[in-house]
Short mmCIF file of C-alpha atoms in Angstrom, two decimals:
data_model
loop_
_atom_site.label_atom_id
_atom_site.label_comp_id
_atom_site.label_asym_id
_atom_site.label_seq_id
_atom_site.Cartn_x
_atom_site.Cartn_y
_atom_site.Cartn_z
CA UNK O 21 -3.79 71.85 125.19
CA UNK O 22 0.00 71.16 125.20
CA UNK O 23 2.30 67.96 124.53
CA UNK O 24 2.65 67.35 128.13
CA UNK O 25 -1.34 67.43 128.67
CA UNK O 26 -2.06 65.45 125.45
CA UNK O 27 0.37 62.71 126.98
CA UNK O 28 -1.17 62.98 130.08
CA UNK O 29 -4.35 62.24 128.90
CA UNK O 30 -3.23 59.53 126.60
CA UNK O 31 -1.37 57.77 129.78
CA UNK O 32 -4.68 58.20 131.63
CA UNK O 33 -6.68 56.35 129.21
CA UNK O 34 -4.38 53.80 128.40
CA UNK O 35 -3.69 53.13 131.94
CA UNK O 36 -6.63 50.49 132.68
CA UNK O 37 -5.32 47.92 129.52
CA UNK O 38 -1.68 48.57 130.76
CA UNK O 39 -2.22 47.69 134.22
CA UNK O 40 -4.35 45.01 133.17
CA UNK O 41 -2.28 43.19 131.17
CA UNK O 42 0.95 43.93 133.59
CA UNK O 43 -1.09 42.54 136.25
CA UNK O 44 -1.94 39.20 134.16
CA UNK O 45 2.31 39.04 133.64
CA UNK O 46 3.28 39.45 137.20
CA UNK O 47 0.14 38.09 139.12
CA UNK O 48 1.08 40.96 141.64
CA UNK O 49 -0.70 44.43 142.08
CA UNK O 50 2.20 45.96 143.52
CA UNK O 51 4.96 44.42 140.72
CA UNK O 52 2.10 45.42 137.96
CA UNK O 53 2.02 49.14 139.35
CA UNK O 54 6.04 49.63 139.57
CA UNK O 55 5.98 48.54 135.92
CA UNK O 56 3.38 50.40 134.77
CA UNK O 57 4.97 53.45 136.85
CA UNK O 58 8.50 52.72 135.16
CA UNK O 59 6.93 52.91 131.74
CA UNK O 60 5.27 56.06 132.22
CA UNK O 61 8.43 57.67 133.45
CA UNK O 62 10.10 55.88 130.19
CA UNK O 63 7.08 57.44 128.40
CA UNK O 64 7.55 60.99 129.30
CA UNK O 65 11.01 61.29 128.46
CA UNK O 66 10.54 59.47 124.89
CA UNK O 67 7.01 60.84 123.81
CA UNK O 68 7.85 64.47 123.50
CA UNK O 69 11.39 63.68 121.59
CA UNK O 70 9.84 60.89 119.41
CA UNK O 71 5.82 61.71 118.98
CA UNK O 72 3.39 59.83 120.95
CA UNK O 73 3.07 55.89 119.69
CA UNK O 74 0.08 54.84 117.36
CA UNK O 75 -1.41 52.73 120.28
CA UNK O 76 0.04 54.13 123.68
CA UNK O 77 -1.32 50.83 125.90
CA UNK O 78 0.90 48.55 123.75
CA UNK O 79 3.44 50.58 124.16
CA UNK O 80 3.23 50.99 128.05
CA UNK O 81 2.94 47.20 128.40
CA UNK O 82 5.88 46.34 126.58
CA UNK O 83 8.15 48.78 127.75
CA UNK O 84 6.50 48.09 131.70
CA UNK O 85 6.95 44.31 130.93
CA UNK O 86 10.59 44.84 129.88
CA UNK O 87 11.47 46.82 132.95
CA UNK O 88 10.12 44.85 135.49
CA UNK O 89 11.80 41.87 134.16
CA UNK O 90 14.76 43.82 134.11
CA UNK O 91 14.34 44.81 137.48
CA UNK O 92 13.37 40.87 138.48
CA UNK O 93 16.74 39.90 137.03
CA UNK O 94 18.70 42.58 139.47
CA UNK O 95 17.04 40.88 142.05
CA UNK O 96 17.95 37.36 140.77
CA UNK O 97 21.43 38.26 141.05
CA UNK O 98 21.39 39.38 144.50
CA UNK O 99 18.77 36.45 145.31
CA UNK O 100 20.24 32.85 144.29
CA UNK O 101 16.88 30.91 145.10
CA UNK O 102 14.16 33.12 143.00
CA UNK O 103 10.55 31.83 143.04
CA UNK O 104 9.66 29.57 140.66
CA UNK O 105 7.02 32.21 139.09
CA UNK O 106 9.31 35.13 138.83
CA UNK O 107 11.53 32.41 136.81
CA UNK O 108 8.61 31.07 134.63
CA UNK O 109 8.01 34.91 133.68
CA UNK O 110 11.35 35.29 132.82
CA UNK O 111 11.49 32.20 130.57
CA UNK O 112 8.21 33.17 128.55
CA UNK O 113 9.38 36.58 128.31
CA UNK O 114 9.52 36.72 124.16
CA UNK O 115 6.45 34.64 123.52
CA UNK O 116 4.78 37.42 125.71
CA UNK O 117 6.16 40.14 124.19
CA UNK O 118 4.42 38.95 121.15
CA UNK O 119 1.42 38.57 122.91
CA UNK O 120 1.37 41.91 124.50
CA UNK O 121 0.62 43.57 121.13
CA UNK O 122 -2.17 40.79 120.38
CA UNK O 123 -5.11 42.54 121.74
CA UNK O 124 -7.28 39.48 122.32
CA UNK O 125 -8.02 38.79 126.23
CA UNK O 126 -7.52 42.09 127.17
CA UNK O 127 -11.21 42.30 127.71
CA UNK O 128 -11.07 39.85 130.48
CA UNK O 129 -7.60 41.37 131.93
CA UNK O 130 -9.44 44.70 132.29
CA UNK O 131 -12.64 43.23 133.83
CA UNK O 132 -10.24 41.16 136.02
CA UNK O 133 -8.23 44.20 137.35
CA UNK O 134 -11.88 45.91 138.19
CA UNK O 135 -12.73 42.89 139.54
CA UNK O 136 -9.91 42.27 142.13
CA UNK O 137 -10.87 45.84 143.24
CA UNK O 138 -14.15 44.47 144.23
CA UNK O 139 -13.31 41.93 146.25
CA UNK O 140 -16.46 40.96 148.78
CA UNK O 141 -14.36 41.42 152.14
CA UNK O 142 -13.45 44.91 151.19
CA UNK O 143 -15.99 47.14 152.51
CA UNK O 144 -17.99 48.96 149.46
CA UNK O 145 -15.78 52.52 150.41
CA UNK O 146 -12.47 50.53 150.29
CA UNK O 147 -13.36 48.89 146.87
CA UNK O 148 -14.09 52.33 145.26
CA UNK O 149 -10.78 53.44 146.66
CA UNK O 150 -8.57 50.64 145.74
CA UNK O 151 -10.28 51.02 142.14
CA UNK O 152 -9.40 54.60 142.06
CA UNK O 153 -5.72 54.10 142.83
CA UNK O 154 -5.29 50.88 140.96
CA UNK O 155 -7.63 51.48 137.82
CA UNK O 156 -8.03 55.26 137.53
CA UNK O 157 -4.42 56.22 138.57
CA UNK O 158 -5.74 58.93 141.14
CA UNK O 159 -3.05 59.90 143.40
CA UNK O 160 -3.71 58.88 147.29
CA UNK O 161 -4.06 62.82 147.63
CA UNK O 162 -6.53 63.29 144.95
CA UNK O 163 -8.60 59.78 146.68
CA UNK O 164 -7.99 61.27 150.39
CA UNK O 165 -9.44 64.26 148.95
CA UNK O 166 -12.87 63.10 147.17
CA UNK O 167 -13.06 61.16 150.54
CA UNK O 168 -12.47 63.95 152.54
CA UNK O 169 -9.72 62.04 154.89
CA UNK O 170 -6.20 62.61 155.67
CA UNK O 171 -3.52 61.34 152.97
CA UNK O 172 -1.73 58.98 155.17
CA UNK O 173 -5.25 57.19 156.68
CA UNK O 174 -5.87 57.10 153.20
CA UNK O 175 -2.25 55.67 152.41
CA UNK O 176 -3.08 52.75 154.84
CA UNK O 177 -6.41 52.15 153.86
CA UNK O 178 -5.13 51.41 150.23
CA UNK O 179 -2.27 49.25 151.31
CA UNK O 180 -4.25 47.50 153.95
CA UNK O 181 -6.85 46.51 151.06
CA UNK O 182 -4.25 45.89 148.54
CA UNK O 183 -2.94 43.20 150.74
CA UNK O 184 -6.14 41.66 151.26
CA UNK O 185 -7.20 41.27 147.65
CA UNK O 186 -3.08 39.77 147.36
CA UNK O 187 -3.94 37.32 149.94
CA UNK O 188 -7.22 36.26 148.46
CA UNK O 189 -5.87 35.23 145.20
CA UNK O 190 -7.98 35.86 141.99
CA UNK O 191 -8.01 32.96 139.22
CA UNK O 192 -5.71 34.27 136.43
CA UNK O 193 -7.40 32.00 133.73
CA UNK O 194 -9.72 33.16 131.24
CA UNK O 195 -13.04 33.21 133.17
CA UNK O 196 -16.42 31.29 131.66
CA UNK O 197 -19.23 32.77 130.47
CA UNK O 198 -21.14 32.65 134.24
CA UNK O 199 -18.31 33.77 136.12
CA UNK O 200 -17.65 36.55 133.33
CA UNK O 201 -21.16 37.82 133.86
CA UNK O 202 -20.89 37.48 137.81
CA UNK O 203 -17.49 39.34 137.61
CA UNK O 204 -19.38 42.11 135.35
CA UNK O 205 -22.20 42.46 137.55
CA UNK O 206 -19.95 43.01 140.73
CA UNK O 207 -17.84 45.51 138.64
CA UNK O 208 -20.96 47.52 137.62
CA UNK O 209 -22.26 47.55 140.87
CA UNK O 210 -18.86 49.20 142.42
CA UNK O 211 -19.17 51.87 139.59
CA UNK O 212 -22.63 52.40 140.92
CA UNK O 213 -21.37 52.91 144.10
CA UNK O 214 -18.39 55.18 143.06
CA UNK O 215 -21.16 57.81 141.17
CA UNK O 216 -23.13 57.58 144.37
CA UNK O 217 -20.33 58.79 146.42
CA UNK O 218 -19.83 61.68 144.41
CA UNK O 219 -23.42 62.49 143.56
CA UNK O 220 -24.38 62.28 147.36
CA UNK O 221 -22.00 65.06 148.19
CA UNK O 222 -23.48 68.18 149.45
CA UNK O 223 -23.15 70.99 147.56
CA UNK O 224 -19.82 72.55 149.40
CA UNK O 225 -18.59 69.16 148.86
CA UNK O 226 -19.30 69.31 145.40
CA UNK O 227 -16.17 70.59 144.17
CA UNK O 228 -14.11 68.00 145.99
CA UNK O 229 -16.19 64.90 145.22
CA UNK O 230 -17.36 65.77 141.69
CA UNK O 231 -14.60 64.08 140.20
CA UNK O 232 -15.77 60.59 141.52
CA UNK O 233 -18.46 61.23 139.18
CA UNK O 234 -16.79 61.94 136.41
CA UNK O 235 -14.71 58.96 137.18
CA UNK O 236 -17.38 56.44 137.49
CA UNK O 237 -19.14 57.58 134.05
CA UNK O 238 -15.56 56.96 132.63
CA UNK O 239 -15.07 53.51 133.98
CA UNK O 240 -18.68 53.11 132.90
CA UNK O 241 -17.64 53.95 129.18
CA UNK O 242 -14.73 51.85 129.48
CA UNK O 243 -17.17 48.90 130.49
CA UNK O 244 -19.37 49.44 127.61
CA UNK O 245 -16.44 49.60 124.93
CA UNK O 246 -15.38 45.92 126.41
CA UNK O 247 -18.87 44.56 126.45
CA UNK O 248 -20.88 46.82 123.84
CA UNK O 249 -23.86 44.44 123.50
CA UNK O 250 -24.88 44.30 127.27
CA UNK O 251 -28.10 46.30 127.90
CA UNK O 252 -27.25 46.49 131.97
CA UNK O 253 -23.98 48.36 130.75
CA UNK O 254 -25.67 50.63 128.35
CA UNK O 255 -28.13 51.15 131.21
CA UNK O 256 -25.61 51.61 134.03
CA UNK O 257 -23.68 54.44 131.71
CA UNK O 258 -27.17 56.02 130.96
CA UNK O 259 -28.11 56.38 134.39
CA UNK O 260 -25.12 57.95 135.40
CA UNK O 261 -24.91 60.51 132.41
CA UNK O 262 -28.60 61.67 132.86
CA UNK O 263 -28.02 62.22 136.87
CA UNK O 264 -24.77 63.52 135.84
CA UNK O 265 -26.34 66.01 133.71
CA UNK O 266 -28.23 67.67 136.36
CA UNK O 267 -25.30 68.35 138.36
CA UNK O 268 -25.12 72.47 137.65
CA UNK O 269 -28.95 72.75 138.53
CA UNK O 270 -28.68 71.02 141.90
CA UNK O 271 -27.97 73.41 144.22
CA UNK O 272 -28.85 76.82 144.57
CA UNK O 273 -26.09 79.74 145.54
CA UNK O 274 -26.69 79.39 148.75
CA UNK O 275 -25.77 75.69 148.71
CA UNK O 276 -29.19 74.40 149.31
CA UNK O 277 -30.48 71.37 147.34
CA UNK O 278 -33.11 71.92 144.75
CA UNK O 279 -35.53 69.66 144.25
CA UNK O 280 -35.87 67.87 140.60
CA UNK O 281 -39.34 69.35 139.99
CA UNK O 282 -37.68 73.17 140.86
CA UNK O 283 -34.63 72.75 138.98
CA UNK O 284 -33.97 75.08 135.93
CA UNK O 285 -33.77 72.63 133.36
CA UNK O 286 -32.18 74.92 131.03
CA UNK O 287 -28.71 74.19 133.07
CA UNK O 288 -28.90 70.51 132.34
CA UNK O 289 -26.24 69.20 130.22
CA UNK O 290 -27.73 68.57 126.73
CA UNK O 291 -24.98 66.66 125.64
CA UNK O 292 -24.94 64.15 128.35
CA UNK O 293 -28.85 63.78 128.16
CA UNK O 294 -28.48 63.13 124.43
CA UNK O 295 -25.66 60.32 125.01
CA UNK O 296 -28.13 58.94 127.65
CA UNK O 297 -31.29 58.71 125.36
CA UNK O 298 -29.26 57.19 122.87
CA UNK O 299 -27.81 54.46 125.03
CA UNK O 300 -31.44 53.77 126.53
CA UNK O 301 -32.94 53.57 122.66
CA UNK O 302 -30.07 51.06 122.08
CA UNK O 303 -30.88 48.90 125.21
CA UNK O 304 -34.54 48.94 125.14
CA UNK O 305 -34.05 46.84 121.90
CA UNK O 306 -32.99 43.64 123.84
CA UNK O 307 -36.40 43.88 125.54
CA UNK O 308 -35.13 42.01 128.91
CA UNK O 309 -34.58 45.69 130.70
CA UNK O 310 -32.49 45.13 134.30
CA UNK O 311 -32.49 47.13 137.20
CA UNK O 312 -30.04 49.82 135.69
CA UNK O 313 -31.89 50.26 132.49
CA UNK O 314 -35.10 50.58 134.36
CA UNK O 315 -33.49 53.39 136.54
CA UNK O 316 -32.14 54.98 133.49
CA UNK O 317 -35.61 54.92 131.52
CA UNK O 318 -36.99 56.56 134.82
CA UNK O 319 -34.63 59.20 134.52
CA UNK O 320 -34.61 59.78 131.05
CA UNK O 321 -38.55 60.54 131.25
CA UNK O 322 -37.22 63.22 133.59
CA UNK O 323 -34.85 64.53 131.04
CA UNK O 324 -37.40 64.60 128.28
CA UNK O 325 -39.66 66.36 130.05
CA UNK O 326 -39.45 70.08 129.27
CA UNK O 327 -41.03 71.29 132.39
CA UNK O 328 -41.75 69.35 135.64
CA UNK O 329 -45.26 69.69 134.98
CA UNK O 330 -45.00 67.64 131.51
CA UNK O 331 -43.63 64.75 133.23
CA UNK O 332 -44.77 61.27 132.24
CA UNK O 333 -45.73 60.04 135.54
CA UNK O 334 -47.69 57.41 134.55
CA UNK O 335 -44.70 55.87 132.40
CA UNK O 336 -42.43 56.39 135.53
CA UNK O 337 -45.10 54.37 137.76
CA UNK O 338 -44.79 51.55 135.32
CA UNK O 339 -41.16 51.67 134.98
CA UNK O 340 -41.37 51.75 138.77
CA UNK O 341 -43.59 48.70 139.16
CA UNK O 342 -41.42 46.64 136.86
CA UNK O 343 -38.12 47.71 138.84
CA UNK O 344 -40.38 46.63 142.05
CA UNK O 345 -40.74 43.12 140.53
CA UNK O 346 -37.21 43.06 139.54
CA UNK O 347 -35.45 44.22 142.66
CA UNK O 348 -37.83 44.52 145.40
CA UNK O 349 -37.03 47.14 147.99
CA UNK O 350 -38.63 49.45 150.37
CA UNK O 351 -36.81 52.45 148.78
CA UNK O 352 -38.16 51.55 145.29
CA UNK O 353 -41.87 51.25 146.46
CA UNK O 354 -41.19 54.98 148.47
CA UNK O 355 -40.11 55.95 145.03
CA UNK O 356 -42.85 54.30 142.92
CA UNK O 357 -45.22 55.97 145.22
CA UNK O 358 -44.34 59.44 144.44
CA UNK O 359 -45.27 58.75 140.92
CA UNK O 360 -48.62 56.90 141.96
CA UNK O 361 -49.40 60.05 143.96
CA UNK O 362 -49.28 62.04 140.63
CA UNK O 363 -51.25 59.64 138.90
CA UNK O 364 -53.88 58.31 141.34
CA UNK O 365 -53.76 60.67 143.89
CA UNK O 366 -52.32 60.75 147.32
CA UNK O 367 -54.70 58.25 149.14
CA UNK O 368 -53.55 55.71 146.71
CA UNK O 369 -50.23 56.54 147.47
CA UNK O 370 -50.29 56.62 150.98
CA UNK O 371 -51.85 53.09 151.10
CA UNK O 372 -47.99 52.20 149.50
CA UNK O 373 -46.20 53.62 151.82
CA UNK O 374 -48.06 53.14 155.09
CA UNK O 375 -46.50 49.13 155.17
CA UNK O 376 -43.21 50.55 154.69
CA UNK O 377 -43.12 52.29 157.85
CA UNK O 378 -41.79 49.53 159.92
CA UNK O 379 -38.43 49.17 157.90
CA UNK O 380 -38.18 53.12 156.98
CA UNK O 381 -39.06 54.75 160.06
CA UNK O 382 -35.26 56.07 160.33
CA UNK O 383 -35.00 57.36 156.85
CA UNK O 384 -35.55 61.00 156.32
CA UNK O 385 -36.77 60.72 152.83
CA UNK O 386 -39.57 58.60 154.08
CA UNK O 387 -41.30 61.27 156.44
CA UNK O 388 -40.83 63.80 153.86
CA UNK O 389 -43.14 61.88 151.08
CA UNK O 390 -45.68 60.62 153.54
CA UNK O 391 -45.78 64.44 155.11
CA UNK O 392 -46.74 65.68 151.84
CA UNK O 393 -49.08 62.86 150.76
CA UNK O 394 -50.94 63.68 154.49
CA UNK O 395 -51.12 66.97 153.39
CA UNK O 396 -52.36 66.30 149.92
CA UNK O 397 -55.25 64.31 151.75
CA UNK O 398 -55.92 66.83 154.15
CA UNK O 399 -54.68 64.89 157.10
CA UNK O 400 -52.63 67.99 158.61
CA UNK O 401 -52.13 67.12 161.89
CA UNK O 402 -50.50 63.73 160.66
CA UNK O 403 -48.70 65.66 158.18
CA UNK O 404 -47.06 67.84 160.70
CA UNK O 405 -45.97 64.71 162.94
CA UNK O 406 -44.28 63.06 160.12
CA UNK O 407 -42.38 66.23 159.30
CA UNK O 408 -41.45 67.16 162.62
CA UNK O 409 -39.84 63.34 162.19
CA UNK O 410 -38.22 64.21 159.04
CA UNK O 411 -36.70 66.93 160.59
CA UNK O 412 -34.85 64.88 163.42
CA UNK O 413 -34.10 62.65 160.70
CA UNK O 414 -32.51 65.33 158.25
CA UNK O 415 -28.90 64.66 157.45
CA UNK O 416 -27.75 68.42 156.88
CA UNK O 417 -29.03 71.77 157.16
CA UNK O 418 -30.43 71.94 153.78
CA UNK O 419 -32.96 69.06 154.37
CA UNK O 420 -34.06 70.59 157.29
CA UNK O 421 -34.67 73.67 155.53
CA UNK O 422 -36.81 71.98 153.11
CA UNK O 423 -39.10 70.36 155.46
CA UNK O 424 -39.60 73.49 157.62
CA UNK O 425 -40.61 75.24 154.23
CA UNK O 426 -43.56 72.45 153.99
CA UNK O 427 -44.39 73.30 157.91
CA UNK O 428 -44.78 76.63 157.14
CA UNK O 429 -46.82 76.09 154.42
CA UNK O 430 -49.25 74.00 156.25
CA UNK O 431 -49.44 76.57 159.18
CA UNK O 432 -50.08 79.20 156.25
CA UNK O 433 -52.93 76.91 155.02
CA UNK O 434 -54.42 76.56 158.48
CA UNK O 435 -53.96 80.31 159.42
CA UNK O 436 -55.96 81.26 156.16
CA UNK O 437 -58.84 78.49 156.37
CA UNK O 438 -59.83 78.26 159.62
CA UNK O 439 -63.34 77.40 159.05
CA UNK O 440 -63.17 74.37 157.25
CA UNK O 441 -64.42 71.52 158.32
CA UNK O 442 -63.79 67.68 156.87
CA UNK O 443 -66.46 65.33 156.98
CA UNK Q 10 -14.48 68.10 93.67
CA UNK Q 11 -16.29 67.85 97.18
CA UNK Q 12 -14.05 66.15 99.85
CA UNK Q 13 -15.33 64.61 102.93
CA UNK Q 14 -12.72 65.23 105.91
CA UNK Q 15 -13.16 62.42 108.26
CA UNK Q 16 -11.65 62.61 111.85
CA UNK Q 17 -10.42 59.90 113.60
CA UNK Q 18 -9.00 60.12 117.06
CA UNK Q 19 -8.93 57.86 120.37
CA UNK Q 20 -12.43 58.89 121.66
CA UNK Q 21 -11.63 57.89 125.31
CA UNK Q 22 -8.66 60.37 125.52
CA UNK Q 23 -10.98 62.89 123.74
CA UNK Q 24 -13.69 62.19 125.96
CA UNK Q 25 -11.30 63.01 129.21
CA UNK Q 26 -10.72 66.54 128.31
CA UNK Q 27 -12.13 69.07 130.73
CA UNK Q 28 -15.06 71.00 129.70
CA UNK Q 29 -12.59 73.80 129.14
CA UNK Q 30 -9.87 71.88 126.85
CA UNK Q 31 -12.92 70.47 124.93
CA UNK Q 32 -14.22 73.91 124.46
CA UNK Q 33 -10.71 75.52 123.90
CA UNK Q 34 -10.20 72.61 120.85
CA UNK Q 35 -13.83 73.44 119.52
CA UNK Q 36 -12.97 77.24 119.20
CA UNK Q 37 -9.97 76.92 117.35
CA UNK Q 38 -11.73 74.37 115.27
CA UNK Q 39 -14.30 76.79 114.37
CA UNK Q 40 -12.03 79.65 113.32
CA UNK Q 41 -10.81 77.00 110.45
CA UNK Q 42 -14.27 76.40 109.62
CA UNK Q 43 -15.39 80.19 109.76
CA UNK Q 44 -12.54 81.06 107.15
CA UNK Q 45 -14.02 77.96 104.53
CA UNK Q 46 -17.25 79.13 105.21
CA UNK Q 47 -16.54 82.57 104.08
CA UNK Q 48 -15.12 81.49 100.90
CA UNK Q 49 -18.06 79.63 100.21
CA UNK Q 50 -16.66 76.14 100.71
CA UNK Q 51 -18.16 74.51 104.04
CA UNK Q 52 -20.96 71.86 103.89
CA UNK Q 53 -22.42 70.17 106.91
CA UNK Q 54 -20.07 69.71 110.07
CA UNK Q 55 -20.85 66.92 112.74
CA UNK Q 56 -19.53 65.66 115.87
CA UNK Q 57 -20.66 62.46 116.68
CA UNK Q 58 -21.72 60.67 119.98
CA UNK Q 59 -18.73 58.26 121.31
CA UNK Q 60 -18.94 54.85 119.31
CA UNK Q 61 -20.58 53.57 122.42
CA UNK Q 62 -24.09 54.91 121.15
CA UNK Q 63 -23.24 53.47 117.78
CA UNK Q 64 -25.15 50.56 116.56
CA UNK Q 65 -24.17 48.88 113.42
CA UNK Q 66 -26.51 47.50 110.63
CA UNK Q 67 -24.85 44.71 108.95
CA UNK Q 68 -25.89 43.22 105.85
CA UNK Q 69 -25.56 39.31 105.73
CA UNK Q 70 -26.95 36.55 103.22
CA UNK Q 71 -30.71 36.96 105.01
CA UNK Q 72 -31.91 39.93 106.96
CA UNK Q 73 -29.82 42.81 107.88
CA UNK Q 74 -28.37 42.09 111.22
CA UNK Q 75 -28.93 45.10 114.09
CA UNK Q 76 -25.28 44.79 116.04
CA UNK Q 77 -24.47 47.15 119.06
CA UNK Q 78 -21.35 48.83 118.58
CA UNK Q 79 -19.63 50.54 115.78
CA UNK Q 80 -18.73 49.12 112.92
CA UNK Q 81 -15.17 48.18 113.45
CA UNK Q 82 -13.00 47.91 116.62
CA UNK Q 83 -9.81 49.65 115.99
CA UNK Q 84 -7.46 52.26 117.95
CA UNK Q 85 -9.23 55.38 116.81
CA UNK Q 86 -12.76 56.26 116.31
CA UNK Q 87 -14.38 58.45 114.01
CA UNK Q 88 -15.71 61.48 115.58
CA UNK Q 89 -17.08 63.62 112.81
CA UNK Q 90 -16.47 64.69 109.59
CA UNK Q 91 -15.92 68.00 107.70
CA UNK Q 92 -17.37 68.33 104.27
CA UNK Q 93 -15.53 71.16 102.19
CA UNK Q 94 -15.24 71.84 98.70
CA UNK Q 95 -11.62 71.50 97.30
CA UNK Q 96 -10.13 72.14 93.91
CA UNK Q 97 -8.20 68.52 94.25
CA UNK Q 98 -6.50 66.57 96.74
CA UNK Q 99 -3.73 69.01 97.55
CA UNK Q 100 -6.14 71.36 98.86
CA UNK Q 101 -8.25 69.23 100.78
CA UNK Q 102 -4.95 68.28 102.74
CA UNK Q 103 -4.23 71.80 103.11
CA UNK Q 104 -7.64 71.87 104.90
CA UNK Q 105 -6.85 68.86 107.00
CA UNK Q 106 -3.51 70.07 107.93
CA UNK Q 107 -5.39 73.52 109.27
CA UNK Q 108 -7.56 71.14 111.30
CA UNK Q 109 -4.41 69.18 112.58
CA UNK Q 110 -2.73 71.82 113.53
CA UNK Q 111 -5.78 73.12 115.50
CA UNK Q 112 -6.38 69.78 117.25
CA UNK Q 113 -4.03 68.80 119.88
CA UNK Q 114 -2.18 65.44 119.89
CA UNK Q 115 -2.15 62.23 117.64
CA UNK Q 116 -5.41 61.56 115.31
CA UNK Q 117 -5.77 61.05 111.75
CA UNK Q 118 -8.09 62.87 109.10
CA UNK Q 119 -9.39 60.42 106.10
CA UNK Q 120 -10.00 62.14 103.06
CA UNK Q 121 -12.11 60.77 100.65
CA UNK Q 122 -13.76 62.47 97.48
CA UNK Q 123 -17.26 61.72 97.47
CA UNK Q 124 -19.62 60.06 94.68
CA UNK Q 125 -22.76 61.01 95.63
CA UNK Q 126 -24.00 64.45 97.32
CA UNK Q 127 -27.17 65.54 99.01
CA UNK Q 128 -26.84 68.98 100.27
CA UNK Q 129 -29.78 68.73 102.81
CA UNK Q 130 -31.96 71.03 104.23
CA UNK Q 131 -31.31 73.50 107.26
CA UNK Q 132 -31.50 71.09 110.22
CA UNK Q 133 -32.18 71.99 114.05
#
């Protein structure tokens, strides 16, 4: 790694804190971004010569703030009647310079910066796009590539999202405990969505969208450093790490998805798993697991199993039942049914999923799972019907192929044992 | 004299390295380790999980407190340590210099003589 790569990495990791502080000074995303960019330009000139500063974020905040104020002064000379907010920024310049080096309050700054991107008026994908641009500092081109749209379309989307949050006005005072918890929950949800955007990519899209997963993990770790005692943030980070650890094993050479049970576990990333498990151990000490932590604990049971057969389905069933109580949803129940089938048999699982049909009848995975349960119960005609519905709802060729293989198995069984008569 | 060489660096920066950058750095560090090992001067070496995976036991007046997170909030985090047999501080500094050269960017190595040493057995 050469000097420039090192500076690049330092700038990237300092960005959230620097942007957050600059936003607090200027109360405006565009001004903060301009100030940050100016500071980065100066860093690129200055750091190779003088060596990187001990605290890159503080350096960027200080230089960015001064550069922006210079800019404002130049504008002020041309405009005799500047806005009051701009004037007050000038007057407080000295006091704020000292404040820039004081770290207190930076947690709230970063949380605010992230929270601004999670504005409820923005659709989920726009929240993510804005966070990638503003907080992570990905270029518009990189974001456009990850979302599989053109660069100019993405540019427009981000500009619109920015002006929307600009008009919305977010409180710049330090938030109270309840508000802070609310913000943290919204930001955690956004990070989770960001991860899923990357994770749900098919194999061909993986090289393009995989970076979204890395970025989500980076943001989750950032949140965890800011709030080291929040079990749900530990749970979120662990969940993302444990899922991402499997990425090398998720697709075969032909690009077809490989189910968890069939994955080559030696391809799982042991380092990420170790970190995820350590976080879960810490979080469980708090004894009040939330939805992220429960999901992480479920993922951990898969990660801990040396083989698919060694999976502790009983514990997974228990964890899913806790998750069902905390955040009930038909999809959670469907997932629980998979564990229930392993522990109590397909009949019990079928009883669980039948009431979900109304809500999940348009869901590929529902029909696939139901078909498997019916197969195991020996109700082959109904199983075929379920699998056929699954195929009609398949999102891609790989999903359809997976179900077709199940249908072939059914056909094979029927051919090999025509004499079986069920009571 | 045995010296522990403690590696300090910003874990978010180190954590943002790509797999290739990380592997390349580890390979360079391994060369330094190999030399010391050949001379019979290298004790256990560890690389630690991020501080976010740390738990601290803080001893107060009453029962010790279990706290989430690392012991102290600082700009740089302890990422690992070396245990090296050196004749004196200068020799330990030479080793640390080699490590600095192998490690990109900034970062510090804290060098501290040991009062107590348990060699430990072979661990997996």
